[in-house]
Short mmCIF file of C-alpha atoms in Angstrom, two decimals:
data_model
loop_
_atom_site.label_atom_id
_atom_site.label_comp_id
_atom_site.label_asym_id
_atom_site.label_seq_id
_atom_site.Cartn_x
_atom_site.Cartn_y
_atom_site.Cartn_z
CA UNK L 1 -71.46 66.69 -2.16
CA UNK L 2 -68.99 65.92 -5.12
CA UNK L 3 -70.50 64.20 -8.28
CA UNK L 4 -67.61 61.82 -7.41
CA UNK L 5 -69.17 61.00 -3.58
CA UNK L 6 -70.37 57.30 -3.71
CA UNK L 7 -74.38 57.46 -3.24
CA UNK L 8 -75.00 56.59 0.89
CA UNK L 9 -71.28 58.16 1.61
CA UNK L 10 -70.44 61.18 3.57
CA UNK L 11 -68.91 62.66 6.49
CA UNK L 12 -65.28 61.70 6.64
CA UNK L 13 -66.08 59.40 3.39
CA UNK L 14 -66.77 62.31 1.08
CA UNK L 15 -64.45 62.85 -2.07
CA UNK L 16 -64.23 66.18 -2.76
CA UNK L 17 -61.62 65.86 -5.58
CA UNK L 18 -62.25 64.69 -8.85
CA UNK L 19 -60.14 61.09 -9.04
CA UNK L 20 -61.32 58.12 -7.37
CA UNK L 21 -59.49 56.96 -4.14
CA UNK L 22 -56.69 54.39 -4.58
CA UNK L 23 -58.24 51.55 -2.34
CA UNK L 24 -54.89 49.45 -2.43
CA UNK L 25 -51.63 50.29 -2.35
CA UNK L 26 -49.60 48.97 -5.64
CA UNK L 27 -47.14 46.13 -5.69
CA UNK L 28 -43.54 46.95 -5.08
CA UNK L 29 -41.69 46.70 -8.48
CA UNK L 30 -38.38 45.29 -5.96
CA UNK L 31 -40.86 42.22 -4.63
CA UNK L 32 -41.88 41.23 -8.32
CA UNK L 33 -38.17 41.55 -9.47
CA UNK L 34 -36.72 38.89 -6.52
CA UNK L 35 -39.95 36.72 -7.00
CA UNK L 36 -38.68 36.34 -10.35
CA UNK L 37 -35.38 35.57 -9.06
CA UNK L 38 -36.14 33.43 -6.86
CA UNK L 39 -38.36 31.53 -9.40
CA UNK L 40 -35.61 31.05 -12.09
CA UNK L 41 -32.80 30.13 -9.25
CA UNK L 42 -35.70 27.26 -7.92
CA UNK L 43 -35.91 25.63 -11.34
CA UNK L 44 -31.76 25.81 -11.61
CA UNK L 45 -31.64 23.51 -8.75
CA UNK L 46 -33.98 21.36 -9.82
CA UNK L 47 -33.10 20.97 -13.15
CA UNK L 48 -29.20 20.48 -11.54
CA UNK L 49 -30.64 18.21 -9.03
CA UNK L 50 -32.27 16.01 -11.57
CA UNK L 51 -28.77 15.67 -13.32
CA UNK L 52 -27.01 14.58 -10.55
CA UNK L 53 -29.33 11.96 -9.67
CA UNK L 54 -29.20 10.45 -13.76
CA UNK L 55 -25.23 10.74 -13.28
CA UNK L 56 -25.21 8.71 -10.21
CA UNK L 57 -27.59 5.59 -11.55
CA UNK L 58 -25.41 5.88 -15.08
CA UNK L 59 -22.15 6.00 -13.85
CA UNK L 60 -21.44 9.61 -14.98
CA UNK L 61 -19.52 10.52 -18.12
CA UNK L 62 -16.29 10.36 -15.64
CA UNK L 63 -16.70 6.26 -15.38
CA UNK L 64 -17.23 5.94 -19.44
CA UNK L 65 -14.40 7.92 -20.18
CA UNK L 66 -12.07 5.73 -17.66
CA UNK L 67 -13.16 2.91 -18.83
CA UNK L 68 -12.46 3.52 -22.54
CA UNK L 69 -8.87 4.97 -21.58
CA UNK L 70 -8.33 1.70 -19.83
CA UNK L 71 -9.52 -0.51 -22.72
CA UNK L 72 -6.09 1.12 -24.74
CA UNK L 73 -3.85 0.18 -21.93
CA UNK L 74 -1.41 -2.69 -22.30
CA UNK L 75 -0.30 -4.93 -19.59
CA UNK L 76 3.61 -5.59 -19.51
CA UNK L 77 4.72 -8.50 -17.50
CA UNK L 78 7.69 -8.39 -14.45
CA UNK L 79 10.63 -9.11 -15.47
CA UNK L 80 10.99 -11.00 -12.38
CA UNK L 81 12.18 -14.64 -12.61
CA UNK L 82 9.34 -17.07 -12.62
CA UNK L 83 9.10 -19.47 -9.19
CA UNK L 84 10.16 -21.91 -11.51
CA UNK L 85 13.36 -20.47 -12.42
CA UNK L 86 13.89 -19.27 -9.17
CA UNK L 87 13.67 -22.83 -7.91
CA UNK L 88 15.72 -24.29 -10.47
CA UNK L 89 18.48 -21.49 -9.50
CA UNK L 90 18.40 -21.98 -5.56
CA UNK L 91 19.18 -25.74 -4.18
CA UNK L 92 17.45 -27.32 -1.58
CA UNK L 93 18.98 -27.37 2.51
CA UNK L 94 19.82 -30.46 1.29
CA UNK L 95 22.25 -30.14 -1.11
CA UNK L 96 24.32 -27.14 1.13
CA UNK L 97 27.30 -28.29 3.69
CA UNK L 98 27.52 -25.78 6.29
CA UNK L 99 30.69 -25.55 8.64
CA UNK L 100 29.54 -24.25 11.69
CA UNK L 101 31.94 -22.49 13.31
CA UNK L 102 31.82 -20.46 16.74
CA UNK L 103 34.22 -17.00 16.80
CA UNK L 104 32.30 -16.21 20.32
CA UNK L 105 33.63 -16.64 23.81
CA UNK L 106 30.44 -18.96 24.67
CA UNK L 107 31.21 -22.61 24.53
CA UNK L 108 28.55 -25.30 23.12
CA UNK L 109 27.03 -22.76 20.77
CA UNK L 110 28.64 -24.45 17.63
CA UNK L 111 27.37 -28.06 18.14
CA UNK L 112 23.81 -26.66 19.19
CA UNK L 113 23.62 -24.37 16.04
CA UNK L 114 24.79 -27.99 13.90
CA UNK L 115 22.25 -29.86 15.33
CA UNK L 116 19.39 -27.64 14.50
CA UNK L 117 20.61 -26.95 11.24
CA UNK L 118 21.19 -30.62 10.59
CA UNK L 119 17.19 -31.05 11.71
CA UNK L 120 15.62 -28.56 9.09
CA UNK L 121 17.43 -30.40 6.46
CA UNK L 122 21.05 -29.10 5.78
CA UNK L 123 24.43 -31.45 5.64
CA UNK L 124 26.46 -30.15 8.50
CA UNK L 125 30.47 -30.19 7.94
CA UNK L 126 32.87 -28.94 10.64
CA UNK L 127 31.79 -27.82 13.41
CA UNK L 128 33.94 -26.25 15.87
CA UNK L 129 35.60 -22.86 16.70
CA UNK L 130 36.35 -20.16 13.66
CA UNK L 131 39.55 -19.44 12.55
CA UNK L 132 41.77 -16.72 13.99
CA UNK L 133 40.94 -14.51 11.33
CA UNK L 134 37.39 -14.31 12.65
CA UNK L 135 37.30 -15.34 16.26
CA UNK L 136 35.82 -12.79 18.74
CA UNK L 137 35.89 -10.31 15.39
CA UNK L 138 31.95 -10.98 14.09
CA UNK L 139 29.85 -8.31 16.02
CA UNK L 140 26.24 -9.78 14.40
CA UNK L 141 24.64 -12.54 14.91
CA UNK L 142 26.72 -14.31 12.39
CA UNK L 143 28.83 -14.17 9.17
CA UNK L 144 27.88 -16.88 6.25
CA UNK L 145 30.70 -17.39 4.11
CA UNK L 146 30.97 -18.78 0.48
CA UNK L 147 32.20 -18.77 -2.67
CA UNK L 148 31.38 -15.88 -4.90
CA UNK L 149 28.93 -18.81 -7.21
CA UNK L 150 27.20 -19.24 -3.81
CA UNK L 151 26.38 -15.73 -3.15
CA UNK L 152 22.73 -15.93 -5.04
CA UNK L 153 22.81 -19.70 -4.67
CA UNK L 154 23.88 -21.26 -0.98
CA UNK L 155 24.45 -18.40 1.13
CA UNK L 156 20.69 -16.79 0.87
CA UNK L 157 18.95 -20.35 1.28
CA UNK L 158 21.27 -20.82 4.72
CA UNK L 159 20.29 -16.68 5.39
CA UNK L 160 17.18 -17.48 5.96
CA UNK L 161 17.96 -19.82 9.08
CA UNK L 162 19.53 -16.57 10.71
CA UNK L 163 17.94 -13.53 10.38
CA UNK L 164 20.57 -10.48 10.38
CA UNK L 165 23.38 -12.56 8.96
CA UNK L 166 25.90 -11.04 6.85
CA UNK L 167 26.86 -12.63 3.31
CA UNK L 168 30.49 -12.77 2.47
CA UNK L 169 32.34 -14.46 -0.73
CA UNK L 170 35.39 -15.95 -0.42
CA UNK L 171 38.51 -17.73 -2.29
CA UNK L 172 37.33 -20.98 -2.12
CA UNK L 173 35.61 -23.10 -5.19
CA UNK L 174 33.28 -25.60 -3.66
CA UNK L 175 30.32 -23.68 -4.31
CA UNK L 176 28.20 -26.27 -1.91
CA UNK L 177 30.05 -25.82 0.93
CA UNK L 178 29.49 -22.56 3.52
CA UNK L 179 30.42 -21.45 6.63
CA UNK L 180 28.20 -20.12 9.43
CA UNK L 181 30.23 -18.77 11.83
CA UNK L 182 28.29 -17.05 14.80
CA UNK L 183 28.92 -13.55 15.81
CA UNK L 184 28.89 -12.18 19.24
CA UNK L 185 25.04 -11.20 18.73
CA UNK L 186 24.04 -14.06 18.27
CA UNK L 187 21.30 -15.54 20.08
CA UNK L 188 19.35 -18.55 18.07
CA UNK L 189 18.47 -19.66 14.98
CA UNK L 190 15.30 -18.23 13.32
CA UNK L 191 12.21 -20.28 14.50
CA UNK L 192 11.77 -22.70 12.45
CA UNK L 193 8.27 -21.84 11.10
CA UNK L 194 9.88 -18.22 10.24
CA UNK L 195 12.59 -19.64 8.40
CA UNK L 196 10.45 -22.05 6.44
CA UNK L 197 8.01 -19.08 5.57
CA UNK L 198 11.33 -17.41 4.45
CA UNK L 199 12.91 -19.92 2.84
CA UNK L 200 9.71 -20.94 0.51
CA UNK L 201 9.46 -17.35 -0.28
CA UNK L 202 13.30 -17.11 -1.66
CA UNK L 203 12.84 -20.36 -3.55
CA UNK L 204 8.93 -19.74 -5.09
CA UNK L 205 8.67 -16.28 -5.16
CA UNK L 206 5.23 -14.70 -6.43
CA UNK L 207 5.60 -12.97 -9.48
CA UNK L 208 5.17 -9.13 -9.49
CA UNK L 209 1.76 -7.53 -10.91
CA UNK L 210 1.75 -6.97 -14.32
CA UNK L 211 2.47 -2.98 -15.10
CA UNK L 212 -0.02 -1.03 -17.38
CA UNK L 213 1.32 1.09 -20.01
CA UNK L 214 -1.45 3.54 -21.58
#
C-alpha cells in the first residue's frame, strides 16, 4: 500500500500515485465570467429602474425645461375685430329693406319669403317678380343684391336667412336697401333658430386665441 493510501482504504480505493485525488471537479472559468455578467447587468436595471420611477413623481427634466421655454413666450393678440366693433359695423334686421323678388316659375314664393322675413325682424320693400334681367336666370337658392357699401354691411346679415345665397353689388346707392331674389333652388328660408345662431355669430363674433411667439 502507497504511503499516500488513506489508513482503513483499499481495494479499488488505493492510491498508488503520489498526488492526492481531486475529490471535486473545479468551477468552470465561463460560469464565473456570465455570473459576473449577469450581476453587473441586474444592478443596471435597477439602478435605471429607480430613475425612472424619481422622473415620473418629479416631472422629469423634459417638463422643467418646457416650462421655462414657455415662461419666455409672448402672447400676441388676433387681429380680429372685437364683437364690439363687429356689432357697431353690421346693423340690425331692423334697419335692412329687403325687396323680395321671385325670378322662379313658382307663384306665391315671393309673398311667403316677405312674410317670414318681415317676422324675424327685417323691413320688407317690394315684393313681387324679379326683373327680366334675372328671371328664370338664378340657378341657387337665391341672389342678394346690394350696393357695393352693403357688401360687409346688409347683404351678410340678410345671408344668414338663406343659406347658399350668392352676394352681388350693384349700381345703386341706398346702402339699406337689398334685394333677395330667389333662385330656382330654392326651397325655404333657413330655420329660424339656424339663422339666429348665424346671425349672432356674424354680429358678436368670438375673438380668436391669442398666438404665442417664443
Amino acid at each position: 500500500m502507497s504511503m499516500l493510501t488513506p489508513p482503513g482504504m483499499g481495494g479499488k480505493y488505493r492510491i498508488t500515485g503520489d498526488k492526492y485525488p481531486r475529490m471535486r471537479r473545479g468551477r468552470s472559468r465561463t460560469r464565473i465570467v456570465l455570473a459576473v455578467v449577469a450581476s453587473v447587468a441586474a444592478v443596471g436595471l435597477i439602478g435605471w429602474g429607480s430613475f425612472q420611477l424619481v422622473d415620473v413623481f418629479t416631472g422629469g427634466d423634459k417638463a422643467t425645461a418646457a416650462g421655462a421655454g414657455s415662461a419666455h413666450c409672448k402672447a400676441t393678440p388676433s387681429a380680429s375685430a372685437t364683437p364690439a366693433q363687429a356689432a357697431k359695423k353690421l346693423p340690425a334686421p331692423g334697419g335692412i329693406t329687403v325687396n323680395v323678388l321671385n325670378a322662379t316659375p313658382r307663384g306665391g314664393l315671393a309673398k311667403k319669403t316677405a312674410d317670414e322675413l318681415k317676422k324675424r325682424g327685417f323691413k320688407i320693400g317690394e315684393v313681387g317678380n324679379a326683373t327680366k334681367e334675372y328671371d328664370k336666370k338664378v340657378k341657387g337658392p337665391g341672389l342678394l343684391l346690394g350696393a357695393t357699401s352693403a357688401t360687409d354691411a346688409a347683404l351678410p346679415v340678410l345671408g344668414t336667412q338663406l343659406a347658399g345665397a350668392e352676394l352681388k353689388a350693384d349700381a345703386r346707392e341706398k346702402p339699406a336697401e337689398v334685394d333677395l331674389i330667389i333662385g330656382d333652388g330654392f326651397k325655404e328660408l333657413s330655420p329660424r333658430p339656424a339663422a339666429d345662431k348665424s346671425l349672432a355669430a356674424l354680429t358678436h363674433p368670438k375673438p380668436a386665441p391669442a398666438k404665442s411667439r417664443c
